[in-house]
mmCIF file of C-alpha atoms in Angstrom:
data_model
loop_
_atom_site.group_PDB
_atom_site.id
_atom_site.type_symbol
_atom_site.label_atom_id
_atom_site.label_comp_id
_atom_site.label_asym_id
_atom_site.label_seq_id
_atom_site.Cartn_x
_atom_site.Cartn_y
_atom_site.Cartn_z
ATOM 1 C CA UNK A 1 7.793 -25.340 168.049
ATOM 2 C CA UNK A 2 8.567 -27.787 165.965
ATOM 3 C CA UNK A 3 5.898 -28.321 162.737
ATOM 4 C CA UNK A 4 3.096 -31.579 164.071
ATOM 5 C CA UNK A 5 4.702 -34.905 163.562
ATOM 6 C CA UNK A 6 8.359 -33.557 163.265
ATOM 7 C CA UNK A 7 10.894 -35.384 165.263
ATOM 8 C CA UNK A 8 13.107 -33.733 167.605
ATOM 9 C CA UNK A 9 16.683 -34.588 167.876
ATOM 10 C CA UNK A 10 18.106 -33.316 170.993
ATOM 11 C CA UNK A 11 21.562 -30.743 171.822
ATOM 12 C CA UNK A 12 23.441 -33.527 173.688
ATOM 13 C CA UNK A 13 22.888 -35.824 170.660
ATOM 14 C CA UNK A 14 23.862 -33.174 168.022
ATOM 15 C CA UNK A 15 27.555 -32.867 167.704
ATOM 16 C CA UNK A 16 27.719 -36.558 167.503
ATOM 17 C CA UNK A 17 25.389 -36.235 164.137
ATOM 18 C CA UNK A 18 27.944 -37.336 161.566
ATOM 19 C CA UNK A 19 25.421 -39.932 159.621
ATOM 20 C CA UNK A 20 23.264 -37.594 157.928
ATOM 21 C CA UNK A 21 19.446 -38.678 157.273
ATOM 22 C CA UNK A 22 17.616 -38.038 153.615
ATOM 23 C CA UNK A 23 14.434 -36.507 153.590
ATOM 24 C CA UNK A 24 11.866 -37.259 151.330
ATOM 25 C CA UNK A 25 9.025 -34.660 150.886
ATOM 26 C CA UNK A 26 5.507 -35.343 151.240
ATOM 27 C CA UNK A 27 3.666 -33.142 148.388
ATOM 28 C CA UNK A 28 0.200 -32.180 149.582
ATOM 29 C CA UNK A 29 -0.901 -28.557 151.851
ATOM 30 C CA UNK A 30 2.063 -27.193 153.293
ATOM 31 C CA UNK A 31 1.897 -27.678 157.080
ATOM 32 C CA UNK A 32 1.483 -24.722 159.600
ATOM 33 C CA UNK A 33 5.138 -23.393 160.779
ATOM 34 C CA UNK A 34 4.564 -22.038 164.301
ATOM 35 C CA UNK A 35 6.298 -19.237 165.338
ATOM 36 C CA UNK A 36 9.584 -19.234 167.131
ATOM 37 C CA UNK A 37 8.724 -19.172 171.078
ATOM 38 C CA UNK A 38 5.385 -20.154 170.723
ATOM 39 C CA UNK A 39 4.057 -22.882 172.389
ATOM 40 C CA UNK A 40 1.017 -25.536 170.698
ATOM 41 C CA UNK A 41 -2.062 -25.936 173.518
ATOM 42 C CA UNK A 42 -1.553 -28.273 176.017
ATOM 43 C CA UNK A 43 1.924 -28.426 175.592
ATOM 44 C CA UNK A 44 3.781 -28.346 179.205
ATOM 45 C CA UNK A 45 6.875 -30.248 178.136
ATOM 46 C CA UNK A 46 10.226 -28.807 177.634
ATOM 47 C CA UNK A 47 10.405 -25.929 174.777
ATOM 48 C CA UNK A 48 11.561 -27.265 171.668
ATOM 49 C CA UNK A 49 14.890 -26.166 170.364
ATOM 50 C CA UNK A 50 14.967 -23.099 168.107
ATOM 51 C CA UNK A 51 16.688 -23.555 164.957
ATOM 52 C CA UNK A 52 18.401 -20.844 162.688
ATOM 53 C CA UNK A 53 18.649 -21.786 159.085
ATOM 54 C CA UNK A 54 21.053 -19.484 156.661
ATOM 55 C CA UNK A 55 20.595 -20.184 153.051
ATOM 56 C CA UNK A 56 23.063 -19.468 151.026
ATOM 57 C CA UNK A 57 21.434 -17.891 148.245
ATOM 58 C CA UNK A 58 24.323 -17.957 145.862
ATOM 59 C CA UNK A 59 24.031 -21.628 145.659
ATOM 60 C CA UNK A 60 20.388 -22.431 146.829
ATOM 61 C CA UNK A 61 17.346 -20.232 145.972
ATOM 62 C CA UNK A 62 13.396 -20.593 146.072
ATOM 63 C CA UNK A 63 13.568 -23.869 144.500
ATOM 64 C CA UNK A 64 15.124 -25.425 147.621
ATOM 65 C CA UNK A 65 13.474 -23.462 150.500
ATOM 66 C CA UNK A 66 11.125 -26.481 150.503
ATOM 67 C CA UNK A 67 13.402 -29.102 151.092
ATOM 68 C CA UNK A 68 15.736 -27.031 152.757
ATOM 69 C CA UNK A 69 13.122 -26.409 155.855
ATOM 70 C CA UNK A 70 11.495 -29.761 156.084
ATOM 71 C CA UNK A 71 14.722 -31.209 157.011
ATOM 72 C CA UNK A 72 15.719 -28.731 159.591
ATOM 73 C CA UNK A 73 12.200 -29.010 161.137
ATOM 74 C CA UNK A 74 13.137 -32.056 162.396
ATOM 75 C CA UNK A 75 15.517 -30.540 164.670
ATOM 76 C CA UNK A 76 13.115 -28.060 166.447
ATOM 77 C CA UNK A 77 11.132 -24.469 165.696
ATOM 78 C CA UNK A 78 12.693 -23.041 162.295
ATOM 79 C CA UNK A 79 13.579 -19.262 161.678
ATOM 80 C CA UNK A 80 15.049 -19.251 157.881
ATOM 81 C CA UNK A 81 17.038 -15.991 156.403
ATOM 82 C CA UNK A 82 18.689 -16.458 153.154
ATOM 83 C CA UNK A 83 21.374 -14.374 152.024
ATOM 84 C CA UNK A 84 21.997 -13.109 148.489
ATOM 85 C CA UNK A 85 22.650 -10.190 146.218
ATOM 86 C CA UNK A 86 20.180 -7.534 146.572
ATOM 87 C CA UNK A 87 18.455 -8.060 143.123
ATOM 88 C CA UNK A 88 17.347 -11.405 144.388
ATOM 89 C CA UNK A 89 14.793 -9.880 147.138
ATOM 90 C CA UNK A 90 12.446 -8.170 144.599
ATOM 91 C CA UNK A 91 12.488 -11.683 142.027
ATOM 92 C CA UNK A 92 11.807 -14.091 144.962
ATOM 93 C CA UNK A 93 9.547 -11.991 147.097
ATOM 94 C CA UNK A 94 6.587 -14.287 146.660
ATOM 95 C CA UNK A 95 8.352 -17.190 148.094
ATOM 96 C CA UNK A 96 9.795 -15.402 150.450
ATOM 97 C CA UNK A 97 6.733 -14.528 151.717
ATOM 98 C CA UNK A 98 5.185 -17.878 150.740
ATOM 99 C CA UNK A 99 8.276 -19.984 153.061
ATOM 100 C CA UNK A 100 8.540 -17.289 155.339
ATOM 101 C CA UNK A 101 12.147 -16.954 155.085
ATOM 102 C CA UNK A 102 13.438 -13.474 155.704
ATOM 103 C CA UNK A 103 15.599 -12.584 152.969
ATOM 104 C CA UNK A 104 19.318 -10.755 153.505
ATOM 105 C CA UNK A 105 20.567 -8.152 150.678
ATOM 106 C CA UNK A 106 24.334 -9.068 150.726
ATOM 107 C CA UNK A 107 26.447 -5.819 148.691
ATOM 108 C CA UNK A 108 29.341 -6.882 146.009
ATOM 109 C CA UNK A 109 30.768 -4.000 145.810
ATOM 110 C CA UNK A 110 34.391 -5.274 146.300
ATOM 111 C CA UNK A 111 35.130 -8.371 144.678
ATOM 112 C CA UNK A 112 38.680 -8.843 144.340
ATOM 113 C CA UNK A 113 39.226 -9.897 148.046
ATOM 114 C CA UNK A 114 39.905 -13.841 148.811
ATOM 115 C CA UNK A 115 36.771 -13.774 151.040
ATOM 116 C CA UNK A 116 33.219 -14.410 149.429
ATOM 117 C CA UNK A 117 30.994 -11.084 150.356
ATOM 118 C CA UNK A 118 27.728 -14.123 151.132
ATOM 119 C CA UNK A 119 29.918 -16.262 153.075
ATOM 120 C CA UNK A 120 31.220 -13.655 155.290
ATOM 121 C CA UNK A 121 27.511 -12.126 155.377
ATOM 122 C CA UNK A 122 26.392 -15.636 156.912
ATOM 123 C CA UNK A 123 29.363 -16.359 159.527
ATOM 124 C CA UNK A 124 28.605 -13.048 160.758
ATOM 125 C CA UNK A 125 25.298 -13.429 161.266
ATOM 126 C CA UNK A 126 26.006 -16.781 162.601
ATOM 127 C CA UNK A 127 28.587 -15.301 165.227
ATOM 128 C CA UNK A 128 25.581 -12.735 166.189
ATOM 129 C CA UNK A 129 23.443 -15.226 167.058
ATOM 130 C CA UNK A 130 25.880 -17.487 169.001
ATOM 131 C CA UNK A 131 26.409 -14.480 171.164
ATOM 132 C CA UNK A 132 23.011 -13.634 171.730
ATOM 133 C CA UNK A 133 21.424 -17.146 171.791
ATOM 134 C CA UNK A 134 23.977 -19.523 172.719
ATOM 135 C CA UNK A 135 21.878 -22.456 172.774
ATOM 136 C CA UNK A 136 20.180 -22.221 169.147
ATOM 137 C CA UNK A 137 21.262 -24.639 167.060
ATOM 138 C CA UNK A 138 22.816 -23.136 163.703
ATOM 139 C CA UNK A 139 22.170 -25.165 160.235
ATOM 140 C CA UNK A 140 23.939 -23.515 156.903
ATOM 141 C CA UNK A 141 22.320 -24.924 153.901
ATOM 142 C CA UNK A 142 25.230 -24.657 151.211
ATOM 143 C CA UNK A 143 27.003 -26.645 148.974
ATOM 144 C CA UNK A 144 29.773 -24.504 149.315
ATOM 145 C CA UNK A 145 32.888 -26.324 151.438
ATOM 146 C CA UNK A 146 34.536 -23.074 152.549
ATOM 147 C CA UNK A 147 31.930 -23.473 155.450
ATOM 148 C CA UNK A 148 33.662 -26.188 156.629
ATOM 149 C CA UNK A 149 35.802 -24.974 158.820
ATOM 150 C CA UNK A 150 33.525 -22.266 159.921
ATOM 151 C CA UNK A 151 31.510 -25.203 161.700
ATOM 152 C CA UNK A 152 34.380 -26.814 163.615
ATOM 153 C CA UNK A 153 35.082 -23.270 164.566
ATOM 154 C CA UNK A 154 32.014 -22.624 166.210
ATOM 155 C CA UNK A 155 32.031 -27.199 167.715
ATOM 156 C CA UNK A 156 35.377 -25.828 169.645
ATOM 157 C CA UNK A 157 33.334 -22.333 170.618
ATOM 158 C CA UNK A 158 30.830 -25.158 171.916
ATOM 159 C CA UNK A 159 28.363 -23.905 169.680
ATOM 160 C CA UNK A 160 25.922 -26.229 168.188
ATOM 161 C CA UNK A 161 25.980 -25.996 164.072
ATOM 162 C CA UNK A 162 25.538 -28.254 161.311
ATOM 163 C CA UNK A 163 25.803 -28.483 157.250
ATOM 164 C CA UNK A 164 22.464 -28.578 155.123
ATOM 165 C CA UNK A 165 23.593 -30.413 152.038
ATOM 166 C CA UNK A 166 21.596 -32.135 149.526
ATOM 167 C CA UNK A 167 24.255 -34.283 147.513
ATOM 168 C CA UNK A 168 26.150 -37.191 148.407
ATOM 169 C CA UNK A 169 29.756 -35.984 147.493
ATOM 170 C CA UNK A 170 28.421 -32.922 149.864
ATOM 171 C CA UNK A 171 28.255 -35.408 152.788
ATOM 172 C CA UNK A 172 30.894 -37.137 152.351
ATOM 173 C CA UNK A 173 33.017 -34.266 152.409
ATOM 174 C CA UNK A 174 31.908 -33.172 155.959
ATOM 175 C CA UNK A 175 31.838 -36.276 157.041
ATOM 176 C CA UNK A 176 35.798 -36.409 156.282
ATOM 177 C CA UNK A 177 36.255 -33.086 157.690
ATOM 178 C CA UNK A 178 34.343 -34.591 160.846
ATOM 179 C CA UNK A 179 31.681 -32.022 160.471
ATOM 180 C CA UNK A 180 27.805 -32.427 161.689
ATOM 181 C CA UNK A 181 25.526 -33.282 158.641
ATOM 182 C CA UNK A 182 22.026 -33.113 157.546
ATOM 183 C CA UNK A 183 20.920 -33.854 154.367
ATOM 184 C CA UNK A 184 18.374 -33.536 152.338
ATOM 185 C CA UNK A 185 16.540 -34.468 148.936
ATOM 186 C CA UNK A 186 17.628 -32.061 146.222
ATOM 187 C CA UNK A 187 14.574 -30.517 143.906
ATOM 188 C CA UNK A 188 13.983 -32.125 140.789
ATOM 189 C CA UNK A 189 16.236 -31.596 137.993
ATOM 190 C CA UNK A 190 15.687 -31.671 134.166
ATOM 191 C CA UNK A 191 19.037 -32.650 133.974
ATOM 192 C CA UNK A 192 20.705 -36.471 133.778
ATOM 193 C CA UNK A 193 22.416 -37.666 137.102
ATOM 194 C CA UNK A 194 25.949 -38.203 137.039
ATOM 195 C CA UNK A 195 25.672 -41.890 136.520
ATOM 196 C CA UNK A 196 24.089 -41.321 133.378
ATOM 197 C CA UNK A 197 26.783 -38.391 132.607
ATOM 198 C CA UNK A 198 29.336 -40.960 133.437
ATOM 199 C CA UNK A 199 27.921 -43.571 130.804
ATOM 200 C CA UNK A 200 27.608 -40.988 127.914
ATOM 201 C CA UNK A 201 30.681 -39.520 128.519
ATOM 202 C CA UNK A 202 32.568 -42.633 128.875
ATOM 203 C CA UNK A 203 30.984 -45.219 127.661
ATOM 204 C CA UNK A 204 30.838 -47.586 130.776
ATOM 205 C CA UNK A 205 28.747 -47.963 133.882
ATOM 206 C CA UNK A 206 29.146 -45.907 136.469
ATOM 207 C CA UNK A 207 30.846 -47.790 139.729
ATOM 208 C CA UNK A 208 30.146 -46.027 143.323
ATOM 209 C CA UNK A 209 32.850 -47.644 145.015
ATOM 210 C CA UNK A 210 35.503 -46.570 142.147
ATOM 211 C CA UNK A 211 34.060 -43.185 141.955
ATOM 212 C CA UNK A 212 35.058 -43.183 145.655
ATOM 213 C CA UNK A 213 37.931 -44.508 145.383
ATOM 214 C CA UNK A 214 38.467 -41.809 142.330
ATOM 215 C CA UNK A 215 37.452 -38.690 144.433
ATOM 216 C CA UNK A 216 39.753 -39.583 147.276
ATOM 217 C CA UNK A 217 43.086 -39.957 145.378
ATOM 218 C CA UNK A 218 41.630 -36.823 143.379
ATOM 219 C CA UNK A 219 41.382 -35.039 146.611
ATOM 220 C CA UNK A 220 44.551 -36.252 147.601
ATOM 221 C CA UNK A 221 46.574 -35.089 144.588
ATOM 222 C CA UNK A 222 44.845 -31.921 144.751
ATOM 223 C CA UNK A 223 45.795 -31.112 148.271
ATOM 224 C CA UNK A 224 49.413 -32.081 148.070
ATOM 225 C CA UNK A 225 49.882 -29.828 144.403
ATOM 226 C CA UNK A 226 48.177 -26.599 146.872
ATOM 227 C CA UNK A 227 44.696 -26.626 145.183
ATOM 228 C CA UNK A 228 43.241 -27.640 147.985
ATOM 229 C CA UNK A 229 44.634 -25.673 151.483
ATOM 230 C CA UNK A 230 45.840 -27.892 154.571
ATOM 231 C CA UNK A 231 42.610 -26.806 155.953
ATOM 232 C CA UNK A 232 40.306 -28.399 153.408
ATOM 233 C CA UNK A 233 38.985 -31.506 153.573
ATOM 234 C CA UNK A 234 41.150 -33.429 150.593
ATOM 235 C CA UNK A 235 37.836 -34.163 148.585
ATOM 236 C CA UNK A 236 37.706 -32.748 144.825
ATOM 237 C CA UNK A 237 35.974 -29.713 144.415
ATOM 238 C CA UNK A 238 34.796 -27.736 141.424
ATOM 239 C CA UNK A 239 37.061 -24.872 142.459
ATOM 240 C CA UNK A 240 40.122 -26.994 143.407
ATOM 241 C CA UNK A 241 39.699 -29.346 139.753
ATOM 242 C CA UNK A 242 38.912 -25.383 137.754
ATOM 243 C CA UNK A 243 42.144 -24.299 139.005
ATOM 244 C CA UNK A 244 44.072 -27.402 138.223
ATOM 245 C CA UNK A 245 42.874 -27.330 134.478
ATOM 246 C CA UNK A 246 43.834 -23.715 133.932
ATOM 247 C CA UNK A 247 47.518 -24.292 135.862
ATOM 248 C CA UNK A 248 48.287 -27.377 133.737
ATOM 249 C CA UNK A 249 46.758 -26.069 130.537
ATOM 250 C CA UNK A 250 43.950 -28.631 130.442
ATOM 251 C CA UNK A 251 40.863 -26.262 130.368
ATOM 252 C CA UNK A 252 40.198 -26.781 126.421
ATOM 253 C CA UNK A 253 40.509 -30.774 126.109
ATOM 254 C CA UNK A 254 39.309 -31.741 129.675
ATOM 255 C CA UNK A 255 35.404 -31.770 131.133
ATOM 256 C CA UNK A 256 34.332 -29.999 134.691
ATOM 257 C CA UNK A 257 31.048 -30.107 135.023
ATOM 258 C CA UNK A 258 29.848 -32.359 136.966
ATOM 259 C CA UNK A 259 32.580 -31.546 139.260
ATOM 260 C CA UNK A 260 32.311 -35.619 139.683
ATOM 261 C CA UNK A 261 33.094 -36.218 136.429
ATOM 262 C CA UNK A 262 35.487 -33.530 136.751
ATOM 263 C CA UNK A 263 37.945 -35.838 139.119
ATOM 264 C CA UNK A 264 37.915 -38.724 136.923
ATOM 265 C CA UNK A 265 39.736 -36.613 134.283
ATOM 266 C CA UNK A 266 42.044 -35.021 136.478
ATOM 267 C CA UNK A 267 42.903 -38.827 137.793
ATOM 268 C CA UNK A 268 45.480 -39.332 135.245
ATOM 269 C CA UNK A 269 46.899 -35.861 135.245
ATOM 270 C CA UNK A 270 48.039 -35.439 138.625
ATOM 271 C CA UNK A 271 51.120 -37.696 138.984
ATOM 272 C CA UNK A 272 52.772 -35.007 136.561
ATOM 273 C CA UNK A 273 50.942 -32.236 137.545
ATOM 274 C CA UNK A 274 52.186 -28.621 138.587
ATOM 275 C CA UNK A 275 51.672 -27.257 141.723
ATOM 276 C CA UNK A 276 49.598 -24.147 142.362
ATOM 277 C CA UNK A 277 52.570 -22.737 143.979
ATOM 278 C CA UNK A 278 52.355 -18.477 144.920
ATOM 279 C CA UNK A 279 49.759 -17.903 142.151
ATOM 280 C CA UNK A 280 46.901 -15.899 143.179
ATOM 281 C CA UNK A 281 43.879 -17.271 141.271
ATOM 282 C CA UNK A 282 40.141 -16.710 141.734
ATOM 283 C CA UNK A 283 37.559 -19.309 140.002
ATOM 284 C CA UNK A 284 34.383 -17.993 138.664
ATOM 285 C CA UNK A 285 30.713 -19.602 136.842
ATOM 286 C CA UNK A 286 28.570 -17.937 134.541
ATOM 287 C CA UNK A 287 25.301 -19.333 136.514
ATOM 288 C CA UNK A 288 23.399 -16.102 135.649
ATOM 289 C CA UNK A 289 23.457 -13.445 133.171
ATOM 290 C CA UNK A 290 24.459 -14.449 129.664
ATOM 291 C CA UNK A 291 25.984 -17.609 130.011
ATOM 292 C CA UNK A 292 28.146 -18.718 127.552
ATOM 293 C CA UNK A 293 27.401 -22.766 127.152
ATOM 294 C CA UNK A 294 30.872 -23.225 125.341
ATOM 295 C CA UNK A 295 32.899 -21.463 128.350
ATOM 296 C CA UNK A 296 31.103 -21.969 131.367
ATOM 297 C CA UNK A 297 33.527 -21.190 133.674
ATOM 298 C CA UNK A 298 36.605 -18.821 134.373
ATOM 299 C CA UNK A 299 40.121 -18.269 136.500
ATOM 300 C CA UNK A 300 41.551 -15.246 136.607
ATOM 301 C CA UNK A 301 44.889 -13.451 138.434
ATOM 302 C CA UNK A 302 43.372 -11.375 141.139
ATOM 303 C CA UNK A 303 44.798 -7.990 140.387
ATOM 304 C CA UNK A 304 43.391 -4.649 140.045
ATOM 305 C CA UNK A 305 40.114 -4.649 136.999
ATOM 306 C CA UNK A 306 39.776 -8.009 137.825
ATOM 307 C CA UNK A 307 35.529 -6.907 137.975
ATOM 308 C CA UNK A 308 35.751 -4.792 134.334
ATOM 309 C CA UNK A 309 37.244 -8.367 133.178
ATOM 310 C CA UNK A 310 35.062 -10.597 134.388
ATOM 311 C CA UNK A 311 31.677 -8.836 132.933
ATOM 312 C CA UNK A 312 33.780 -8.839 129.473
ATOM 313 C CA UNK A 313 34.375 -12.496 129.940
ATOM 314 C CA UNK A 314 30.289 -12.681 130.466
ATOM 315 C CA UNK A 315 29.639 -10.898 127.550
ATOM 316 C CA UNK A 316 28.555 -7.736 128.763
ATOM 317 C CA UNK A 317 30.857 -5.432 127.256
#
């Protein structure tokens, strides 16, 4: 059942959800969640759709849950896992327990492989329950694009799926890859927006409709150089712009983060740019462990010790 005064969008309408709605949180006593199957008294209408929500954990943790299920509530009765390195379950237990969303240990031993151990975790999951319960509708909450074609995957498998995002670029980018949306208000941040970013960093005010303009020739460039694969949406991403910097030699005199700001100094950089070509290049962040605030971010060859290099890059031997 869906939580009281939640609206209720129905399957026929969902695949055709490509303008996403933004949720704005009501503080005050969290509401009662039933549980999946069950129906309210008196109710003798048609069951409300069940909804399975897969956090990915790498990107979005407790912080988020929040936010995260109000908006899928709208959609019908929520079941929530969330999927993350096995550490994670013992720090977040209380709001695990607190959101009731069942947490998923996901195992790292191999991590030289082109496929992310959490996003394989979740389309597997996904693909279990699209067997078993065909008619659920499936909502990944991730900022994390190589989900993208995951979902029109499972829209030609007639499966009903959506994207949980809570950013703007985030929607855009599946609404250019023509996949269903959701989003939702991010949690507070002690940080600056990127407008404000924008204005320190360059000393002008921020303009949407160039930033747009920015991120598609960005995405563009990207794409046709091989940072982005004919698969991928051409929108920048903070992968795609990482790699680009290291190929081209810019990673000392240009800024990434915000991967927003990120595309405006690639902009000028890409008409002589060089291609990615056959190199076989993994991008990683220091979001955890001892990060170092000077060198943020790394790309690496994937070859054999690429794991004993990485944990030297983070300081840790």
């Amino acid at each position: 059942m869906a939580r009281p005064g939640a609206t209720v969008v129905s399957l026929a309408g969902l695949v055709s959800l490509t303008r996403p709605r933004t949720f704005t949180l009501q503080r005050g006593p969290r509401p009662a969640r039933t549980p999946r199957g069950v129906r309210q008294p008196g109710d003798s209408g048609p069951r409300t759709p069940r909804v399975a929500v897969l956090i990915d954990g790498d990107h979005m943790g407790p912080p988020w849950f929040e936010a995260i299920l109000e908006a899928a509530s709208a959609l019908g009765s929520v079941e929530a896992s969330c999927f993350g390195a096995p550490h994670l379950a013992l720090r977040w237990r209380k709001m695990l327990k607190y959101w009731q969303v069942t947490f998923r240990a996901v195992q790292r031993e191999d991590t030289t492989g082109d496929d992310d151990p959490n996003d394989v975790a979740i389309m597997k999951a996904a693909d279990a329950i699209a067997s078993s319960a065909p008619e659920t509708i499936i909502a990944i909450a991730s900022t994390d694009t190589d989900f993208l074609d995951y979902h029109l995957q499972l829209k030609e498998q007639g499966v009903h799926s959506l994207a949980l995002v809570p950013y703007a670029s985030d929607e855009k980018r599946c609404e250019v890859a023509d996949v269903p949306v959701l989003r939702f208000r991010p949690p507070q941040s002690p940080t600056p927006g990127f407008a404000d970013a924008f204005e320190e960093y360059f000393g002008r005010a921020y303009d949407e409709e160039e930033a747009d303009a920015v991120y598609a020739t960005v995405g563009q460039g990207l794409k046709r150089l091989g940072y982005l694969t004919e698969m991928d949406a051409p929108f920048p991403t903070t992968k795609s712009l990482a790699l680009f910097f290291h190929v081209n030699e810019l990673k000392d005199s240009l800024r990434l983060y915000p991967w927003s700001l990120g595309a405006f100094e690639a902009l000028p950089f890409l008409p002589t740019g060089r291609p990615l070509g056959a190199l076989r290049l993994n991008f990683y962040e220091a979001v955890s462990g001892h990060k170092r605030a000077a060198n943020p971010w790394h790309v690496e060859e994937i070859t054999p010790g690429l794991a004993a290099r990485v944990l030297k890059w983070l300081g840790y031997e």
